Short mmCIF file of C-alpha atoms in Angstrom, two decimals:
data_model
loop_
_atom_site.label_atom_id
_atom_site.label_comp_id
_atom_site.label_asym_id
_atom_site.label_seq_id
_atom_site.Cartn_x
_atom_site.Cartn_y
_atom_site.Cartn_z
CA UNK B 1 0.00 0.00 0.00
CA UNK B 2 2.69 2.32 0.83
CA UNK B 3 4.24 1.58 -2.53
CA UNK B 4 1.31 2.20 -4.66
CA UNK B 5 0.55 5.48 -2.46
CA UNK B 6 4.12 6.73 -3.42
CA UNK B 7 3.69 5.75 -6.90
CA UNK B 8 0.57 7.95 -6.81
CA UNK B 9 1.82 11.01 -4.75
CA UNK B 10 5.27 10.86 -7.50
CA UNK B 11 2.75 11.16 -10.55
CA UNK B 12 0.41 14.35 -8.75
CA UNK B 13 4.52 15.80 -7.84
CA UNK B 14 5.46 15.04 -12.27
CA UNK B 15 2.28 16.16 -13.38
CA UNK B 16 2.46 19.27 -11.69
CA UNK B 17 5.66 19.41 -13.02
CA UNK B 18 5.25 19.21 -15.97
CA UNK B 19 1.72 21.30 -16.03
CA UNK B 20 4.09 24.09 -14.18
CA UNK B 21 6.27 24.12 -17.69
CA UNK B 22 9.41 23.07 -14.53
CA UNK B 23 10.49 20.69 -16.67
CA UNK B 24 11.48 22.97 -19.05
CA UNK B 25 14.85 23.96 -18.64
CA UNK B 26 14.63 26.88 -21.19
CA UNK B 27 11.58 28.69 -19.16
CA UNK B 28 13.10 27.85 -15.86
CA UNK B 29 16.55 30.03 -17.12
CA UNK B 30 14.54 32.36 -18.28
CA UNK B 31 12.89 33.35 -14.91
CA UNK B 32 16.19 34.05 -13.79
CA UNK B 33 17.42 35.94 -17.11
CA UNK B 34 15.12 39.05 -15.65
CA UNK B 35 18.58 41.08 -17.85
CA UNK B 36 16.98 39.38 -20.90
CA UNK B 37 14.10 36.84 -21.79
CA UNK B 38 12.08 37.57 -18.57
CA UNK B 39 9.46 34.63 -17.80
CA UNK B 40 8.10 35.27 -14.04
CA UNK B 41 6.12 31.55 -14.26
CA UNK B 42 9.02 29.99 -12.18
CA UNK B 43 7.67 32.77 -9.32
CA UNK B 44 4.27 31.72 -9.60
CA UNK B 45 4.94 27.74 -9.42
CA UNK B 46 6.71 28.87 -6.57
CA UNK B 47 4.10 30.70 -4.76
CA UNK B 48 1.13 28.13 -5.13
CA UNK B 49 3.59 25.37 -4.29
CA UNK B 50 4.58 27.11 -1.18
CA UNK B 51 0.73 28.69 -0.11
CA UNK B 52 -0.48 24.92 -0.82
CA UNK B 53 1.78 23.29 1.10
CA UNK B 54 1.58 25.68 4.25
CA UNK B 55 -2.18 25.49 4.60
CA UNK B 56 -1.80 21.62 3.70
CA UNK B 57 0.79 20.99 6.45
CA UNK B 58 -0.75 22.46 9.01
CA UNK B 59 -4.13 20.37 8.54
CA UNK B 60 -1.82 17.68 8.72
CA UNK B 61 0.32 18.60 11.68
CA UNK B 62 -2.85 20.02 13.50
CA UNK B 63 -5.15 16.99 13.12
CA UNK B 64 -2.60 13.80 12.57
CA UNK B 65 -0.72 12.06 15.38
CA UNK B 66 0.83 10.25 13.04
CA UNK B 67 0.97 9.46 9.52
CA UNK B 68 -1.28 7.78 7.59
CA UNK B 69 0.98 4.71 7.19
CA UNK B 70 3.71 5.78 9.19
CA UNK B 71 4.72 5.69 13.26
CA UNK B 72 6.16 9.11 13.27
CA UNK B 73 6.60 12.43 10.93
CA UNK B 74 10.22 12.26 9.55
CA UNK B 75 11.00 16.19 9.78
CA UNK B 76 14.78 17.31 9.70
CA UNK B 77 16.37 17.75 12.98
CA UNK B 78 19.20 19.90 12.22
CA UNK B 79 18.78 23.58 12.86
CA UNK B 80 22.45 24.49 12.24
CA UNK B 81 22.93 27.73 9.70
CA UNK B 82 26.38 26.75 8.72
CA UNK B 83 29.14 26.61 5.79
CA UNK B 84 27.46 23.43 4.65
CA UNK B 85 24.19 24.80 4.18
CA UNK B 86 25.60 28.15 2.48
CA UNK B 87 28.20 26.63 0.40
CA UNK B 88 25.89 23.73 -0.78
CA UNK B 89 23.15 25.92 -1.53
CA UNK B 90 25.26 28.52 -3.75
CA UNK B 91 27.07 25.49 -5.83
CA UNK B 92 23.64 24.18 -5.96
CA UNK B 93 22.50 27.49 -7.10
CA UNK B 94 25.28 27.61 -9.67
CA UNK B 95 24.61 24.37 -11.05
CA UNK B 96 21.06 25.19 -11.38
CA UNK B 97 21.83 28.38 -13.31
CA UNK B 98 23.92 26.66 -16.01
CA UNK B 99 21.95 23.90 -16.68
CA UNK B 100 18.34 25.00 -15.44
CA UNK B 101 17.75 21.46 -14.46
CA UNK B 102 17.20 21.27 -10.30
CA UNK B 103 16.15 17.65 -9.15
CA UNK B 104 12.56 18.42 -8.69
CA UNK B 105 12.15 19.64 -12.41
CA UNK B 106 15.00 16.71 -13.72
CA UNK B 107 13.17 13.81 -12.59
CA UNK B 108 9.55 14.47 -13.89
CA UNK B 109 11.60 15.40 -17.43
CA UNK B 110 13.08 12.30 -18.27
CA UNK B 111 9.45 11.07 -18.97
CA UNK B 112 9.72 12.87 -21.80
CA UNK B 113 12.48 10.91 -23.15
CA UNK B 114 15.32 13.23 -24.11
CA UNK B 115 19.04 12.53 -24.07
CA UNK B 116 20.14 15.69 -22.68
CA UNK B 117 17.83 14.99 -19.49
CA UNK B 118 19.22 11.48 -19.18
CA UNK B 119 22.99 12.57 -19.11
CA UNK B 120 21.92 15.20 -16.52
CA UNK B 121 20.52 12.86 -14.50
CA UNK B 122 23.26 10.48 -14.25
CA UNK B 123 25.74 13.17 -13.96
CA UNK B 124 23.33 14.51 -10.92
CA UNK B 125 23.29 10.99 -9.43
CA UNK B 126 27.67 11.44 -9.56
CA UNK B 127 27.15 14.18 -7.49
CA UNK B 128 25.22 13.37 -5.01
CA UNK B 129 27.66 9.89 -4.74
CA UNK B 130 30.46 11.98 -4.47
CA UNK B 131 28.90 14.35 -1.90
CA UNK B 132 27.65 11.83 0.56
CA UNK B 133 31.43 9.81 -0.14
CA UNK B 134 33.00 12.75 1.03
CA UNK B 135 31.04 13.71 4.00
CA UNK B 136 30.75 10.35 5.53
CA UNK B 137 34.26 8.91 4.78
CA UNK B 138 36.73 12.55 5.53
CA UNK B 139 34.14 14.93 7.33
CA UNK B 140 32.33 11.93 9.63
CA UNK B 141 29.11 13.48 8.92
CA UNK B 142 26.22 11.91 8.42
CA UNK B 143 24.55 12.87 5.39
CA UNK B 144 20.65 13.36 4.67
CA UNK R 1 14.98 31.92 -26.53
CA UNK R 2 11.79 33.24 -25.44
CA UNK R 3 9.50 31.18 -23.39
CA UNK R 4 5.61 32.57 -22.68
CA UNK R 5 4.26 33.82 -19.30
CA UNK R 6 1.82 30.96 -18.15
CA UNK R 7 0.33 32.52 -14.82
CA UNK R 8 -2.42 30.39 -14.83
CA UNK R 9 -0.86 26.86 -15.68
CA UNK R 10 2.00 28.32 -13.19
CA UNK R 11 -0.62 28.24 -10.44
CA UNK R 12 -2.31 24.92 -11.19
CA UNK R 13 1.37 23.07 -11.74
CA UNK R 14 2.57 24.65 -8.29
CA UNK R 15 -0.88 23.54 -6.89
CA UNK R 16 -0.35 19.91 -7.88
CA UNK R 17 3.30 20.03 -6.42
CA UNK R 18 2.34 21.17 -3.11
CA UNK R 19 -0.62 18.88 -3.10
CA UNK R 20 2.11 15.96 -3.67
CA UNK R 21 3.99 17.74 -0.66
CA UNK R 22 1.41 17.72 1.55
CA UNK R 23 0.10 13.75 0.50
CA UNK R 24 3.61 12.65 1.31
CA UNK R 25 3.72 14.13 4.62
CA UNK R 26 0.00 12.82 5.64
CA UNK R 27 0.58 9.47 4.52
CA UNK R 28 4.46 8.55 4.82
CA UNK R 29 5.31 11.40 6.91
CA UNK R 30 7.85 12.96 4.45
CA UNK R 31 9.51 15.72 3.31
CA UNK R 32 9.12 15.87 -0.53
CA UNK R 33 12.39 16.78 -1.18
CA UNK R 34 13.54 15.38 -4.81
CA UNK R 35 17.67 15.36 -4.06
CA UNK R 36 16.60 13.92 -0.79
CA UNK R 37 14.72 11.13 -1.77
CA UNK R 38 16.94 10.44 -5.17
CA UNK R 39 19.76 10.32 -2.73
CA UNK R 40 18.15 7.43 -0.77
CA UNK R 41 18.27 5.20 -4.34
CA UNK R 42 21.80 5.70 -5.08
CA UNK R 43 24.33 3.83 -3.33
CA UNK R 44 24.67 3.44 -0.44
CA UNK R 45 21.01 2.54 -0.73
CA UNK R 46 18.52 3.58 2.06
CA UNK R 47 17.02 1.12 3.99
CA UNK R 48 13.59 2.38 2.70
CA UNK R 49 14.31 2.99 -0.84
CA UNK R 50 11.44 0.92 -2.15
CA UNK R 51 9.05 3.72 -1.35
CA UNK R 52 11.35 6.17 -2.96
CA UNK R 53 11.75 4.95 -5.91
CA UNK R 54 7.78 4.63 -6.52
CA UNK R 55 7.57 8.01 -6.12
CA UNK R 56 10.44 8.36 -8.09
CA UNK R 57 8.67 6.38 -10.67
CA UNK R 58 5.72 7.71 -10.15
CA UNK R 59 6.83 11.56 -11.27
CA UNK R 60 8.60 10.20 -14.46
CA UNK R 61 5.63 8.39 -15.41
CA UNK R 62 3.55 11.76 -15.36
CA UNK R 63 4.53 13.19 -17.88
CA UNK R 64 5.34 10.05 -19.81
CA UNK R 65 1.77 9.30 -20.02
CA UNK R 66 0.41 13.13 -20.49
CA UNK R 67 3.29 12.77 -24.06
CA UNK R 68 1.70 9.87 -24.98
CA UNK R 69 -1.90 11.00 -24.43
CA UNK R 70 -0.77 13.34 -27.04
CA UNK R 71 -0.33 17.01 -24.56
CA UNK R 72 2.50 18.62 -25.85
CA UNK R 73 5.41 19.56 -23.24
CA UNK R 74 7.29 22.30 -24.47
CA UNK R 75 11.21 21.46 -23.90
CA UNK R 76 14.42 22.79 -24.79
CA UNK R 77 17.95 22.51 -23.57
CA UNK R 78 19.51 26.05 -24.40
CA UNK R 79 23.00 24.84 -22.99
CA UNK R 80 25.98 22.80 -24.09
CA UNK R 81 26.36 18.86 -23.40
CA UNK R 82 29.59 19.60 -21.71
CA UNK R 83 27.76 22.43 -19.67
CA UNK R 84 24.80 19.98 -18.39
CA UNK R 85 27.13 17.49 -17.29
CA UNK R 86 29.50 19.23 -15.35
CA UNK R 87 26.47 21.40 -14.24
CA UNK R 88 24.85 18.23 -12.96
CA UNK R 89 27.50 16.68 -10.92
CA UNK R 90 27.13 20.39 -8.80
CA UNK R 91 23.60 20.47 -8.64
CA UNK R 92 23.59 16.76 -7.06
CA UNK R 93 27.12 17.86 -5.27
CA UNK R 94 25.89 21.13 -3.98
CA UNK R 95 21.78 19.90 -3.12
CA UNK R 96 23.65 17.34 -1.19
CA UNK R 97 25.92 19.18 1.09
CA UNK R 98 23.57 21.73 1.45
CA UNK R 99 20.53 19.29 2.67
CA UNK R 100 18.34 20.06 -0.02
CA UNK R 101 16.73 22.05 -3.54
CA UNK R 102 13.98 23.83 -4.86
CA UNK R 103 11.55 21.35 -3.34
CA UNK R 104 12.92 20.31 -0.12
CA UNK R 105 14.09 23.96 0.79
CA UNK R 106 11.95 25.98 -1.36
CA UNK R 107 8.93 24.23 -0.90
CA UNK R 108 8.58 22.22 2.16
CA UNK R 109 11.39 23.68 4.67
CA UNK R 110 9.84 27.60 4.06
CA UNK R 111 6.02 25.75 4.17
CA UNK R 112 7.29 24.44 7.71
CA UNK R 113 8.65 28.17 8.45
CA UNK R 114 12.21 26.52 8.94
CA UNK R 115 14.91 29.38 9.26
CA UNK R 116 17.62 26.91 7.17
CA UNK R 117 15.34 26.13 4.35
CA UNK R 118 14.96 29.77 4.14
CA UNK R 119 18.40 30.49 4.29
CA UNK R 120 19.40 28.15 2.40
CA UNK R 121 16.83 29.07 -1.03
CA UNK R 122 17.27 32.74 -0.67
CA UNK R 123 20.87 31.80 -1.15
CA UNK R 124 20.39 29.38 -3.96
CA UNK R 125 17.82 31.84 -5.72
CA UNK R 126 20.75 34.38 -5.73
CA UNK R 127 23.11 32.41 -6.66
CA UNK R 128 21.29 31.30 -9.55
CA UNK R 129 20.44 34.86 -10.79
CA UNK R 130 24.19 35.39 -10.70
CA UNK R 131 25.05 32.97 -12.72
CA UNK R 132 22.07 32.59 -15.21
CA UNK R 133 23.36 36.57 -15.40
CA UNK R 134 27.22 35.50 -15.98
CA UNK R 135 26.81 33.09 -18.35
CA UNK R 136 24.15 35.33 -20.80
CA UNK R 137 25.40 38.24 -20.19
CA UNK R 138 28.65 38.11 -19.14
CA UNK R 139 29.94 35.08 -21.48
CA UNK R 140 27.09 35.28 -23.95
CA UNK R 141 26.46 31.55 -23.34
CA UNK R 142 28.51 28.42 -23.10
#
């Protein structure tokens, strides 16, 4: 049951996706070209992503013990505003300005079959190997 | 390239996305963060990757079947094979170490009012500007 749920919850996230135009890596660029080919969509998506989930979360968090099919919420525990979050969220940043791909948008997209978004995927997957690699086996971290 | 303003498709996508948030969180008591949960099917695999990768599966089929039901998904790479790939391993690199993307920080972590998810996409927002602005502007492209 879980399974089939998550199957179900991933196609609402890709449609959305792909309804949003986020799997577009040209129109997601160009909300951030506001120098050049201005498209604000990106802020929109963002918006009624953001109001949704608020109001959404706190029905669930108000009237939920627990979830559905779950013993307890898995929320993240760290509250630590350090160089890992800054650094990894500018490279992430940068990464996601040459390429316009971020994960959320890259996964939905390879549904539509193209090369480029395979080879971005894989190279994606690299990165996140090498990321988790390096803070488990040098920085003893524990990664997310 | 020029892509149309789509407020209104904009709203109903961003709808459906934070519909999927707030699903995941009701019934698995998730985060829907996509570098988070693609991280849990790469090795070293997660104990609970099988749920993952349905969901996983689940947003690639989307859009799959919307193509074949014959809606047209306007796509376009405007960058350089070389670019995406090196691009790529930083997005996964950087999402990583920095505990999250657009979804898990943008969308979830502010929705929870979580001062690091905040942090965290104001500075990925600018950082993309900057370079998005470099790399047109500056370079003229690569």
């Amino acid at each position: 049951m879980r399974i089939v749920l998550a199957l179900l919850i991933g196609m609402v996230f890709g449609l959305g996706i792909a309804i949003a135009g986020m799997a577009n890596p040209a129109k997601v660029l160009n909300f951030f070209d506001v120098a050049g080919s201005w498209d604000p969509s990106l802020l929109v998506v963002m918006i009624s992503a953001l109001v949704t989930t608020a109001i959404g979360y706190r029905l669930v968090f108000g009237r939920l013990e627990q979830p559905v099919l779950d013993k307890t919420f898995n929320l993240p525990v760290s509250r630590a505003i350090d160089a890992r979050l800054i650094g990894g969220s500018a490279l992430f940043g940068i990464g996601w300005g040459v390429t316009g791909f971020c994960p959320g948008g890259a996964i939905p997209a390879l549904g539509l079959g193209y090369t480029e978004t395979f080879l971005f995927v894989g190279a994606m997957m690299l990165g996140i190997v090498a990321a988790r690699a390096l803070q488990t086996s040098i920085l003893k971290v524990q990664s997310v | 390239m020029t892509t149309e303003f789509t407020p209104l498709a904009a709203a109903l996508g961003g709808l459906l996305i934070g519909l999927a948030s707030v699903l995941l969180m009701a019934l698995h008591g998730r985060i829907a963060g996509m570098t988070g949960i693609v991280g849990g099917i790469v090795p070293p695999l997660a104990p609970d990757w099988p749920w993952r990768a349905s969901f996983l599966a689940g947003s690639v089929l989307a859009p799959f079947l919307m193509l074949a039901g014959g809606i047209d998904i306007p796509f376009d790479v405007p960058v350089s094979t070389t670019a995406l790939i090196v691009g790529g391993v930083i997005v996964g690199f950087g999402a990583t170490v920095g505990s999250g993307c657009t979804s898990g920080h943008g969308v979830c972590g502010i929705a929870r009012l979580s001062p690091r998810s905040i942090v965290a996409t104001l500075i990925f927002m600018a950082s993309t500007f900057a370079t998005v602005y470099v790399v047109r502007h500056v370079l003229g492209g690569i």
